[in-house]
PDB file of C-alpha atoms in Angstrom:
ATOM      1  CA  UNK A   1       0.000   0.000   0.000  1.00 46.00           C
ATOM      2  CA  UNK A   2       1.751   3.445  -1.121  1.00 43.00           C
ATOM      3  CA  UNK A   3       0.530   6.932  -0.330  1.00 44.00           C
ATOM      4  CA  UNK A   4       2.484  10.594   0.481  1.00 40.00           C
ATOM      5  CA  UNK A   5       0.887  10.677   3.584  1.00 40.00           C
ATOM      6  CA  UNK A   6       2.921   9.303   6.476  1.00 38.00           C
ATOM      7  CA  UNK A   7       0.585   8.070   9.323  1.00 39.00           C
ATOM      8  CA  UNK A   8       0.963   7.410  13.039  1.00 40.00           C
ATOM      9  CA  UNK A   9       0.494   3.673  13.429  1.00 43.00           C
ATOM     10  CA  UNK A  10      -2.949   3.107  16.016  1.00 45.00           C
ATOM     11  CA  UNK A  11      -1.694   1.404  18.872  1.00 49.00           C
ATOM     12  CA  UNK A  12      -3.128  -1.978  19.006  1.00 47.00           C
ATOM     13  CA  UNK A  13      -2.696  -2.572  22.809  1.00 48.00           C
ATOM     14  CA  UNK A  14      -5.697  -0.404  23.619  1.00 53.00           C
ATOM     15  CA  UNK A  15      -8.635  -2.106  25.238  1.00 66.00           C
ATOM     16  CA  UNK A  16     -11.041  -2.621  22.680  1.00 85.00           C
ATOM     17  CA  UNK A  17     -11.483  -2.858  18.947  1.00 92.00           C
ATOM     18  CA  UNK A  18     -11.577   0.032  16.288  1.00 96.00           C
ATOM     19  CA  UNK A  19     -12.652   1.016  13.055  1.00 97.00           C
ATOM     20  CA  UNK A  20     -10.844   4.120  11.174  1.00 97.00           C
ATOM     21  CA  UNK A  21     -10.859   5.322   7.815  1.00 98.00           C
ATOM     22  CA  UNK A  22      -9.562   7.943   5.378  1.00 98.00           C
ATOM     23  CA  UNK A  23     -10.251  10.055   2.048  1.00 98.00           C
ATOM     24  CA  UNK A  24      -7.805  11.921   0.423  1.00 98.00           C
ATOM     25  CA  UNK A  25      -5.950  13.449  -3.046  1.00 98.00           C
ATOM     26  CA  UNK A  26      -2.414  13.742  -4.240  1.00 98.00           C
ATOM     27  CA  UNK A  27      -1.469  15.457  -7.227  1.00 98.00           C
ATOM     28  CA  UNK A  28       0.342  12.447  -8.657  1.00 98.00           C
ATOM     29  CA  UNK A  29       0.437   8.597  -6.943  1.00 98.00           C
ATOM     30  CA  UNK A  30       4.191   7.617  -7.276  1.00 98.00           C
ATOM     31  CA  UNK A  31       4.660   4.289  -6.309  1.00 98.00           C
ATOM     32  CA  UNK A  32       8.151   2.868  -5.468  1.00 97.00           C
ATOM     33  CA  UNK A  33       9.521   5.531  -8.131  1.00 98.00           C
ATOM     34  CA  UNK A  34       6.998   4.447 -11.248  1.00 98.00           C
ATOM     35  CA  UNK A  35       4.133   6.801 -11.779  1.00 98.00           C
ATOM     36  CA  UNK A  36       0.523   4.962 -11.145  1.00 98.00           C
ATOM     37  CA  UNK A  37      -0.886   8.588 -11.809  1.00 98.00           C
ATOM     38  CA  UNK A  38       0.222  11.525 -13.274  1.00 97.00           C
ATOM     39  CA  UNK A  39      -2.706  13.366 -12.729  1.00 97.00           C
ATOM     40  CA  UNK A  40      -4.454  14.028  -9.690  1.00 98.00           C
ATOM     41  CA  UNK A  41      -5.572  10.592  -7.684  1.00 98.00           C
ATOM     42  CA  UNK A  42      -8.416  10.245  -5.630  1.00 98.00           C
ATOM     43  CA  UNK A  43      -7.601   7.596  -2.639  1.00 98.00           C
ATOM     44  CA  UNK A  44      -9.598   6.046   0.185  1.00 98.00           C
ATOM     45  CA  UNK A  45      -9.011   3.284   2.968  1.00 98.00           C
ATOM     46  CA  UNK A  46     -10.829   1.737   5.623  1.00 98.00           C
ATOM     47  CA  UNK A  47      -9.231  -0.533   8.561  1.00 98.00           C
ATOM     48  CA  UNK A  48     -10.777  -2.379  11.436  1.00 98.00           C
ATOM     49  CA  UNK A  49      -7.905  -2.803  14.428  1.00 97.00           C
ATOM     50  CA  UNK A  50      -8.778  -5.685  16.829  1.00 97.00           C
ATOM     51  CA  UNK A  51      -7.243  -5.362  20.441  1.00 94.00           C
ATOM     52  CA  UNK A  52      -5.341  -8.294  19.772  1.00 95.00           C
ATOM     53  CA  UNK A  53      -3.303  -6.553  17.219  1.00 96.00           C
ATOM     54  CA  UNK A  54      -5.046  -8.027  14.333  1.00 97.00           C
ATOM     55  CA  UNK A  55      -6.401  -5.589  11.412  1.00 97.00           C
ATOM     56  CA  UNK A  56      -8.279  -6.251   8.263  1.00 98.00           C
ATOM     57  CA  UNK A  57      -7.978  -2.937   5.771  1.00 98.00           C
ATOM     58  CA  UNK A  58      -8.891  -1.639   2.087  1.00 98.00           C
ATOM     59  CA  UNK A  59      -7.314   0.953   0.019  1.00 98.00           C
ATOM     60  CA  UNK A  60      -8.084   2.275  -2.979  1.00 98.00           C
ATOM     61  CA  UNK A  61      -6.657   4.915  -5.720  1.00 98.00           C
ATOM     62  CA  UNK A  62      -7.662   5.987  -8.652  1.00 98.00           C
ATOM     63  CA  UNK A  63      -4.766   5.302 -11.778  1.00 98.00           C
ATOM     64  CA  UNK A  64      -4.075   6.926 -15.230  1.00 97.00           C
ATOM     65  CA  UNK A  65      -3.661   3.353 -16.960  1.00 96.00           C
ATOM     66  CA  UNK A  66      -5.550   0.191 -17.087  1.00 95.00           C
ATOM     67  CA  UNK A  67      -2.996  -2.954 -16.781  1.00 94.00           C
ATOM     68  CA  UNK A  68      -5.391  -5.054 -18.692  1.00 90.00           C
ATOM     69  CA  UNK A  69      -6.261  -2.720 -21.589  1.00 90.00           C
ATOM     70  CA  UNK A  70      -3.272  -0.202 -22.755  1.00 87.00           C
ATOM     71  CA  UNK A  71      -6.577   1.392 -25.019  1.00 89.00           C
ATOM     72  CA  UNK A  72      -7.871   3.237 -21.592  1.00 92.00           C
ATOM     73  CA  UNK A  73      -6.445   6.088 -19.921  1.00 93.00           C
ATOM     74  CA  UNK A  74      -8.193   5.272 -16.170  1.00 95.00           C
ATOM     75  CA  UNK A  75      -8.667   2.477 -13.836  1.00 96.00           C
ATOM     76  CA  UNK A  76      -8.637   1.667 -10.194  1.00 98.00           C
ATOM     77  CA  UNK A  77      -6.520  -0.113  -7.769  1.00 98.00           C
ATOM     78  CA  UNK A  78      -7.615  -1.938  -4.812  1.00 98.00           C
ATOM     79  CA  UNK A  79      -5.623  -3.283  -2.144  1.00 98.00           C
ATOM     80  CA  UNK A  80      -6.712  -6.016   0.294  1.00 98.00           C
ATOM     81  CA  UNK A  81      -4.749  -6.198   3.150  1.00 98.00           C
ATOM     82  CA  UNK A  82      -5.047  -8.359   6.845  1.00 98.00           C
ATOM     83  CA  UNK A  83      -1.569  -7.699   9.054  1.00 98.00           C
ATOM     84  CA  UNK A  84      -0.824  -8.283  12.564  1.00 98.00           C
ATOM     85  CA  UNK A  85       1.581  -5.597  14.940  1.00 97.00           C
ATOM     86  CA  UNK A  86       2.904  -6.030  18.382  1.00 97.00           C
ATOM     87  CA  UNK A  87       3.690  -3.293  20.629  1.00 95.00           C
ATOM     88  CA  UNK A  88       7.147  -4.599  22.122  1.00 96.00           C
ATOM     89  CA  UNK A  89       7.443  -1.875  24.157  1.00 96.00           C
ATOM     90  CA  UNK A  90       7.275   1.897  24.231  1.00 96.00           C
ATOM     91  CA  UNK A  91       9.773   2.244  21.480  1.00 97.00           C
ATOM     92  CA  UNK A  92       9.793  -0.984  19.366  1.00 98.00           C
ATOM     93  CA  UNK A  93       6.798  -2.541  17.729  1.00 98.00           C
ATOM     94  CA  UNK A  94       6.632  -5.001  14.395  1.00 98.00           C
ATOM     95  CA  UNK A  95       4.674  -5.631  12.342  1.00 98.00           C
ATOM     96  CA  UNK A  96       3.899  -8.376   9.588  1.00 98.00           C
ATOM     97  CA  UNK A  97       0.876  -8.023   6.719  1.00 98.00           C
ATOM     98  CA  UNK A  98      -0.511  -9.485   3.601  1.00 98.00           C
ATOM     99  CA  UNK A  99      -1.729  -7.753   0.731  1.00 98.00           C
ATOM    100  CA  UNK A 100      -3.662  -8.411  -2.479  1.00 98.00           C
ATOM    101  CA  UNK A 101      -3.569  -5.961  -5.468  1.00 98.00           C
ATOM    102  CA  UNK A 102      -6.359  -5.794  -7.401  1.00 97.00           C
ATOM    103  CA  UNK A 103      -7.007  -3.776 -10.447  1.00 96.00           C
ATOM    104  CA  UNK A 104     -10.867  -3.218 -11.544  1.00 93.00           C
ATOM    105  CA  UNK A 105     -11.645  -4.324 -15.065  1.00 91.00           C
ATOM    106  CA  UNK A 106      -8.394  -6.248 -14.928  1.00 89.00           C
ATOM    107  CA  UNK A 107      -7.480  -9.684 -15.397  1.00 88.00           C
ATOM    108  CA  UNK A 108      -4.373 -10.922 -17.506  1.00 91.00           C
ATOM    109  CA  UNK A 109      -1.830  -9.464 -19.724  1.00 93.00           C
ATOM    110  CA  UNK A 110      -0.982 -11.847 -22.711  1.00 90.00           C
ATOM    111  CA  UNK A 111       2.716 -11.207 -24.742  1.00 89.00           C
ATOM    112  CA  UNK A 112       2.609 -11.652 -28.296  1.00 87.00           C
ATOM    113  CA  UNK A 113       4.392 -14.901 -27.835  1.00 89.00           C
ATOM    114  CA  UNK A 114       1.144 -15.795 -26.002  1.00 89.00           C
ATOM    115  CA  UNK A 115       2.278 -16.178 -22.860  1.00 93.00           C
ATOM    116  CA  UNK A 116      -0.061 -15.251 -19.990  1.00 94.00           C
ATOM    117  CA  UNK A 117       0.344 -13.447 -16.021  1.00 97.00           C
ATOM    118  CA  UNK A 118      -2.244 -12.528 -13.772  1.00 97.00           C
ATOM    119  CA  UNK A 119      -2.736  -8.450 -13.504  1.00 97.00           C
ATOM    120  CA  UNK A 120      -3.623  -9.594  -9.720  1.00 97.00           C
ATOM    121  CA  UNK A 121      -0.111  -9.238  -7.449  1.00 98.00           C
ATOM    122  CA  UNK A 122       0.565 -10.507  -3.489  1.00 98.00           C
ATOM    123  CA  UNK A 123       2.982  -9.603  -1.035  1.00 98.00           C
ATOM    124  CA  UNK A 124       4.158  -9.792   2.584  1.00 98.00           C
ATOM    125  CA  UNK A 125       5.272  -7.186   4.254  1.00 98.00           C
ATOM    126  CA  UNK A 126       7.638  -7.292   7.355  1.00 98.00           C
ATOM    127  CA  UNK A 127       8.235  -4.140   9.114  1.00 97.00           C
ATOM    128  CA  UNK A 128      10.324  -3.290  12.377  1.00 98.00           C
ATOM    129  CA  UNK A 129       9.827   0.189  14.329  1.00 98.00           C
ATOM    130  CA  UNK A 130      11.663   1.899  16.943  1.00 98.00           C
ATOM    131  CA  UNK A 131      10.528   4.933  17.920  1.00 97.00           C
ATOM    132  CA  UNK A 132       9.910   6.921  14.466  1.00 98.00           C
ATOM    133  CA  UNK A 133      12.078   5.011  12.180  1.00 98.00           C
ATOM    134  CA  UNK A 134      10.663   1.713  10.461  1.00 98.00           C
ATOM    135  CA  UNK A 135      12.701  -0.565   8.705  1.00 98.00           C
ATOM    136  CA  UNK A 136      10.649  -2.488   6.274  1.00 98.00           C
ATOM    137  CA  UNK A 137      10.805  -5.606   3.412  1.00 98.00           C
ATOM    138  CA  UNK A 138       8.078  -6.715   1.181  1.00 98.00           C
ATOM    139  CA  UNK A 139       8.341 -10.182  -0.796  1.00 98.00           C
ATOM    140  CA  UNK A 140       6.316 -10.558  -3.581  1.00 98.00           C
ATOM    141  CA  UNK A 141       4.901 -14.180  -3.742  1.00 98.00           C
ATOM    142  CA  UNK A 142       3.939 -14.852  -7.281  1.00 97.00           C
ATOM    143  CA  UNK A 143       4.430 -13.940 -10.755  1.00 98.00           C
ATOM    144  CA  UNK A 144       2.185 -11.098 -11.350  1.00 98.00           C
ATOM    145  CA  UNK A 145       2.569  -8.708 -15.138  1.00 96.00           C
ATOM    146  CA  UNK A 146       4.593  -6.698 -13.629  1.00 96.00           C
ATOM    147  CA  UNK A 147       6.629  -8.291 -11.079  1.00 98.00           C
ATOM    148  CA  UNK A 148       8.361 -12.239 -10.549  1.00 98.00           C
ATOM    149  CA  UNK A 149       7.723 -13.926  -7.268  1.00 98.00           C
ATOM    150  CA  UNK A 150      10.707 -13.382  -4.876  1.00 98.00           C
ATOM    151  CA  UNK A 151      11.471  -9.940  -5.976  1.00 98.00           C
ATOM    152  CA  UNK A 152      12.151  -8.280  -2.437  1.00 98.00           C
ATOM    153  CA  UNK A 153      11.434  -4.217  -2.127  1.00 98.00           C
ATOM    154  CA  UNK A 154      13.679  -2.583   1.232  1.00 98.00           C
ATOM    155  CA  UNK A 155      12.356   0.504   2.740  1.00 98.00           C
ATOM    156  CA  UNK A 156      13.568   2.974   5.462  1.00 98.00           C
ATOM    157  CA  UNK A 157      11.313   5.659   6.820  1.00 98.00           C
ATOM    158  CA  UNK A 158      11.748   8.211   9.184  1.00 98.00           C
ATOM    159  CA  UNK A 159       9.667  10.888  10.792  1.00 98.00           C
ATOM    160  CA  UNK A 160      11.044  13.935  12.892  1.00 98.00           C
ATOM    161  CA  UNK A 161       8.420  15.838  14.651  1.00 98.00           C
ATOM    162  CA  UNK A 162       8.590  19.749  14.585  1.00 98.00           C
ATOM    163  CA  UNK A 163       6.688  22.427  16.373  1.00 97.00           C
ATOM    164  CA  UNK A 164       2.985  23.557  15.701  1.00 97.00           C
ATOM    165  CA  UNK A 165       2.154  19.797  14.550  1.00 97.00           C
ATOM    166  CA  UNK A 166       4.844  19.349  11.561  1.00 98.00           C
ATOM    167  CA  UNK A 167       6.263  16.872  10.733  1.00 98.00           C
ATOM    168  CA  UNK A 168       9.494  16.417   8.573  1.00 98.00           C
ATOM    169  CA  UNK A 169       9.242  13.052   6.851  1.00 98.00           C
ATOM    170  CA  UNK A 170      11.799  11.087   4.992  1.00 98.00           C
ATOM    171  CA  UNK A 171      12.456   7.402   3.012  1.00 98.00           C
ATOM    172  CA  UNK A 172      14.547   5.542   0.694  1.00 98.00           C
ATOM    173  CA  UNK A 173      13.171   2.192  -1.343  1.00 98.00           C
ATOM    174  CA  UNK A 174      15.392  -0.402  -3.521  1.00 98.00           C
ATOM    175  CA  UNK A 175      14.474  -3.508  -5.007  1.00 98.00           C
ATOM    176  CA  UNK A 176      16.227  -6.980  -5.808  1.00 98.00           C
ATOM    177  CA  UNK A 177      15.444  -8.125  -8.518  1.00 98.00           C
ATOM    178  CA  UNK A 178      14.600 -12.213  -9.406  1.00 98.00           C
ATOM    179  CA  UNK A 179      15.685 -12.362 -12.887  1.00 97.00           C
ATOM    180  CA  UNK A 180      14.996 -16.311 -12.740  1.00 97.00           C
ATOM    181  CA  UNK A 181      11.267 -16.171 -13.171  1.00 97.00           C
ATOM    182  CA  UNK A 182      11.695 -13.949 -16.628  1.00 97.00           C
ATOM    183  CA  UNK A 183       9.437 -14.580 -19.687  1.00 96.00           C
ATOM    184  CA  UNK A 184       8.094 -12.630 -22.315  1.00 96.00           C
ATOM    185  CA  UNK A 185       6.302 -10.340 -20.130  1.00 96.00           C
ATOM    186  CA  UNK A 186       8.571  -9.661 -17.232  1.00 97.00           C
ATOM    187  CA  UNK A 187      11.806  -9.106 -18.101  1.00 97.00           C
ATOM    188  CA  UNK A 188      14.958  -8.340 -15.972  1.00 98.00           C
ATOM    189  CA  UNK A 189      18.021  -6.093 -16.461  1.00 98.00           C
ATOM    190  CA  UNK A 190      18.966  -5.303 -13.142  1.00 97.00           C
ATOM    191  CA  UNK A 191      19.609  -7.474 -10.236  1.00 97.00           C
ATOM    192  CA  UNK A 192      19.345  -4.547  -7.651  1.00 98.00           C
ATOM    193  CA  UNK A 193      18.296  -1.503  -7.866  1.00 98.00           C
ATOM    194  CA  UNK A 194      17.427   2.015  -6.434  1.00 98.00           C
ATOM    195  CA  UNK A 195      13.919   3.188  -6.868  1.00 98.00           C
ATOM    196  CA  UNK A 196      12.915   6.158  -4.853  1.00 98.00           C
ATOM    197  CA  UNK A 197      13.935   8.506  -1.936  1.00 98.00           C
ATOM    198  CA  UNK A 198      11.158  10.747  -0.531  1.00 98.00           C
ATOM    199  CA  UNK A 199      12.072  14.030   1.653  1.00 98.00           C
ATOM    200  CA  UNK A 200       8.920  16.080   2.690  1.00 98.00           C
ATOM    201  CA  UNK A 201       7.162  18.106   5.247  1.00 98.00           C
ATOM    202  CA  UNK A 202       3.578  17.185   6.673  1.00 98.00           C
ATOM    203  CA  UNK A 203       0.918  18.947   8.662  1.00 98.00           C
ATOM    204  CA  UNK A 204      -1.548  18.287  11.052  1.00 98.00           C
ATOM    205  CA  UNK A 205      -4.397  20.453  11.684  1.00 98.00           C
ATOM    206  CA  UNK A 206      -5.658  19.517  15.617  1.00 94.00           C
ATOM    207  CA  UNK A 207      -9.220  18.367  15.898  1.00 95.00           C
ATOM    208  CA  UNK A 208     -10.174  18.668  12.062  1.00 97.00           C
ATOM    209  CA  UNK A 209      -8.694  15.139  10.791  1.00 97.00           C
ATOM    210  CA  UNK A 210      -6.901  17.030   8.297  1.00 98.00           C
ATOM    211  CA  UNK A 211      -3.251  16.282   7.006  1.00 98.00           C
ATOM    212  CA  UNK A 212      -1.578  18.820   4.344  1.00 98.00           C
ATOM    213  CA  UNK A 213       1.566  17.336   2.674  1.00 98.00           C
ATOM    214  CA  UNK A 214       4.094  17.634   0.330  1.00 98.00           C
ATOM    215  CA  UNK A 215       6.867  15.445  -1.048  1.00 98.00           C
ATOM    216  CA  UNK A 216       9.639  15.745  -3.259  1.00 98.00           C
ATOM    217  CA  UNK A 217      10.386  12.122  -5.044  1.00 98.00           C
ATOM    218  CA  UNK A 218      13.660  11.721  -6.344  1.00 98.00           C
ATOM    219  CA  UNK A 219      13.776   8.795  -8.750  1.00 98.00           C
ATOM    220  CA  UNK A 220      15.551   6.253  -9.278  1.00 98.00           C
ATOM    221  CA  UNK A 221      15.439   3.177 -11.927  1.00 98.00           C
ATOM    222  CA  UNK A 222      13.554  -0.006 -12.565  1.00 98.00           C
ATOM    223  CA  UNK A 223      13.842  -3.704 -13.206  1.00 98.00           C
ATOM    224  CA  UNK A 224      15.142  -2.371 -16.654  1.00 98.00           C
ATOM    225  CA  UNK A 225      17.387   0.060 -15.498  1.00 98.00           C
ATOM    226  CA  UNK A 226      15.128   2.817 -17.024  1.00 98.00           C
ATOM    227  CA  UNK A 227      15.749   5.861 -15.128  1.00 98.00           C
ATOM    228  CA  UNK A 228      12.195   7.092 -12.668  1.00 98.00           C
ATOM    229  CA  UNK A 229      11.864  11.102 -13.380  1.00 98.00           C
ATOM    230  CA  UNK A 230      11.853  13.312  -9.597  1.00 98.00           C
ATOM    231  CA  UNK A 231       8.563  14.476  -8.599  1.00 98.00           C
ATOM    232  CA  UNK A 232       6.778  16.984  -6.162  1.00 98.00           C
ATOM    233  CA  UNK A 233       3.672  15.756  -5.249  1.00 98.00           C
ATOM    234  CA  UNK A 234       0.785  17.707  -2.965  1.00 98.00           C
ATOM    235  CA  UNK A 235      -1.528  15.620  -0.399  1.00 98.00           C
ATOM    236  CA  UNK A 236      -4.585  16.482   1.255  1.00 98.00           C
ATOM    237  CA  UNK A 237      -6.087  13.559   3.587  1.00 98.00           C
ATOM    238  CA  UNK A 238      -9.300  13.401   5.727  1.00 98.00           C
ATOM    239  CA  UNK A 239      -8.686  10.532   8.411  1.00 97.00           C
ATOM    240  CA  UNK A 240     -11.934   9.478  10.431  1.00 96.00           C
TER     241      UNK A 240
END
């Protein structure tokens, strides 16, 4: 799940269960350095947090593409997610979480040599937090059109809290590579590679559920070693 928005994780060790959700825009959706949209992207999520630490979420954004038909110029991604964090203590917490990617009016992309993938991807995501910086690794666990099973993406984020409810907010994202699940639709160049580094500044306005944003995404390359262009991208989120 990718959005400019950094969020506070809810703590899961409170006493009973909740329910929170959000609705927001960003002038483009960048994801791990590729552009999803390049115009701006409408985006939604709801999440149910049991007190044992287990959550069930949605999220949702709005694309300039459609995977499944290179004829359109919109579609919609949807990602399923159910995850599990543990509070260690007051500084260190994990977390581990499964994810499904849907894309509406999606289904398989077929190469002229006829070869088939499902549009449909899956993950898990590990993460490790102490204090404000979270150390992260996502596995991908099947060949999907634009991704082979085992490719690995590495994140580090890091949020520094300034006065008046700022918050500075920084991350860097690479990728290995598996080049040993290539066909005619995924193909691999590079075995590792940087994709994105985000530096940005984030407000909260108290009592309103209102987050302002803005990022600058400095690009990197892909599985092809085609270079990602930089970015500046504008958020506005409504959390509930």
């Amino acid at each position: 799940m990718s959005c400019s928005l950094f969020a506070k994780e809810n703590d899961p060790t409170t006493e009973s269960s909740t329910i929170s959700g959000n609705v927001g825009i960003v002038s483009k959706y960048i994801y791990r350095g590729g552009v999803e949209n390049d115009d701006p992207a409408a985006q939604a999520g709801l999440e149910y947090i049991h007190r044992s630490g287990i959550k069930v979420g949605y999220w949702g954004s709005t694309l300039d593409y459609n995977p499944g038909n290179e004829d359109k110029n919109h579609g919609f991604e949807h990602d399923f997610y159910i995850a599990y964090t543990h509070q260690l203590n007051q500084d260190w917490s994990y977390a581990i979480q499964a994810t499904a990617y849907v894309y509406h009016d999606a289904n398989k992309v077929r190469s002229e040599q006829g070869e088939k993938r499902p549009i449909t991807s899956y993950d898990v995501l590990y993460n490790l937090s102490y204090k404000n910086l979270t150390l992260a690794a996502a596995v991908t666990l099947a060949d999907a059109s634009a991704t082979n099973a085992g490719d690995a993406y590495f994140s580090a984020s890091y949020i520094y809290p300034l006065p008046m409810d700022f918050n500075l907010n920084t991350s860097i994202g690479a990728t290995a590579y598996n080049s040993d699940r290539d066909d005619s639709v995924v193909q691999t160049e590079k075995d590792f590679a940087f994709n994105e580094a985000r530096i940005g500044i984030s407000k909260t306005f108290t009592n309103t559920g209102l987050t302002a944003s803005f990022d600058y995404v400095m690009g990197g390359q892909d599985r092809m070693g085609s270079d990602f262009d930089d970015h500046a991208v504008f958020g506005l989120n409504y959390s509930f």
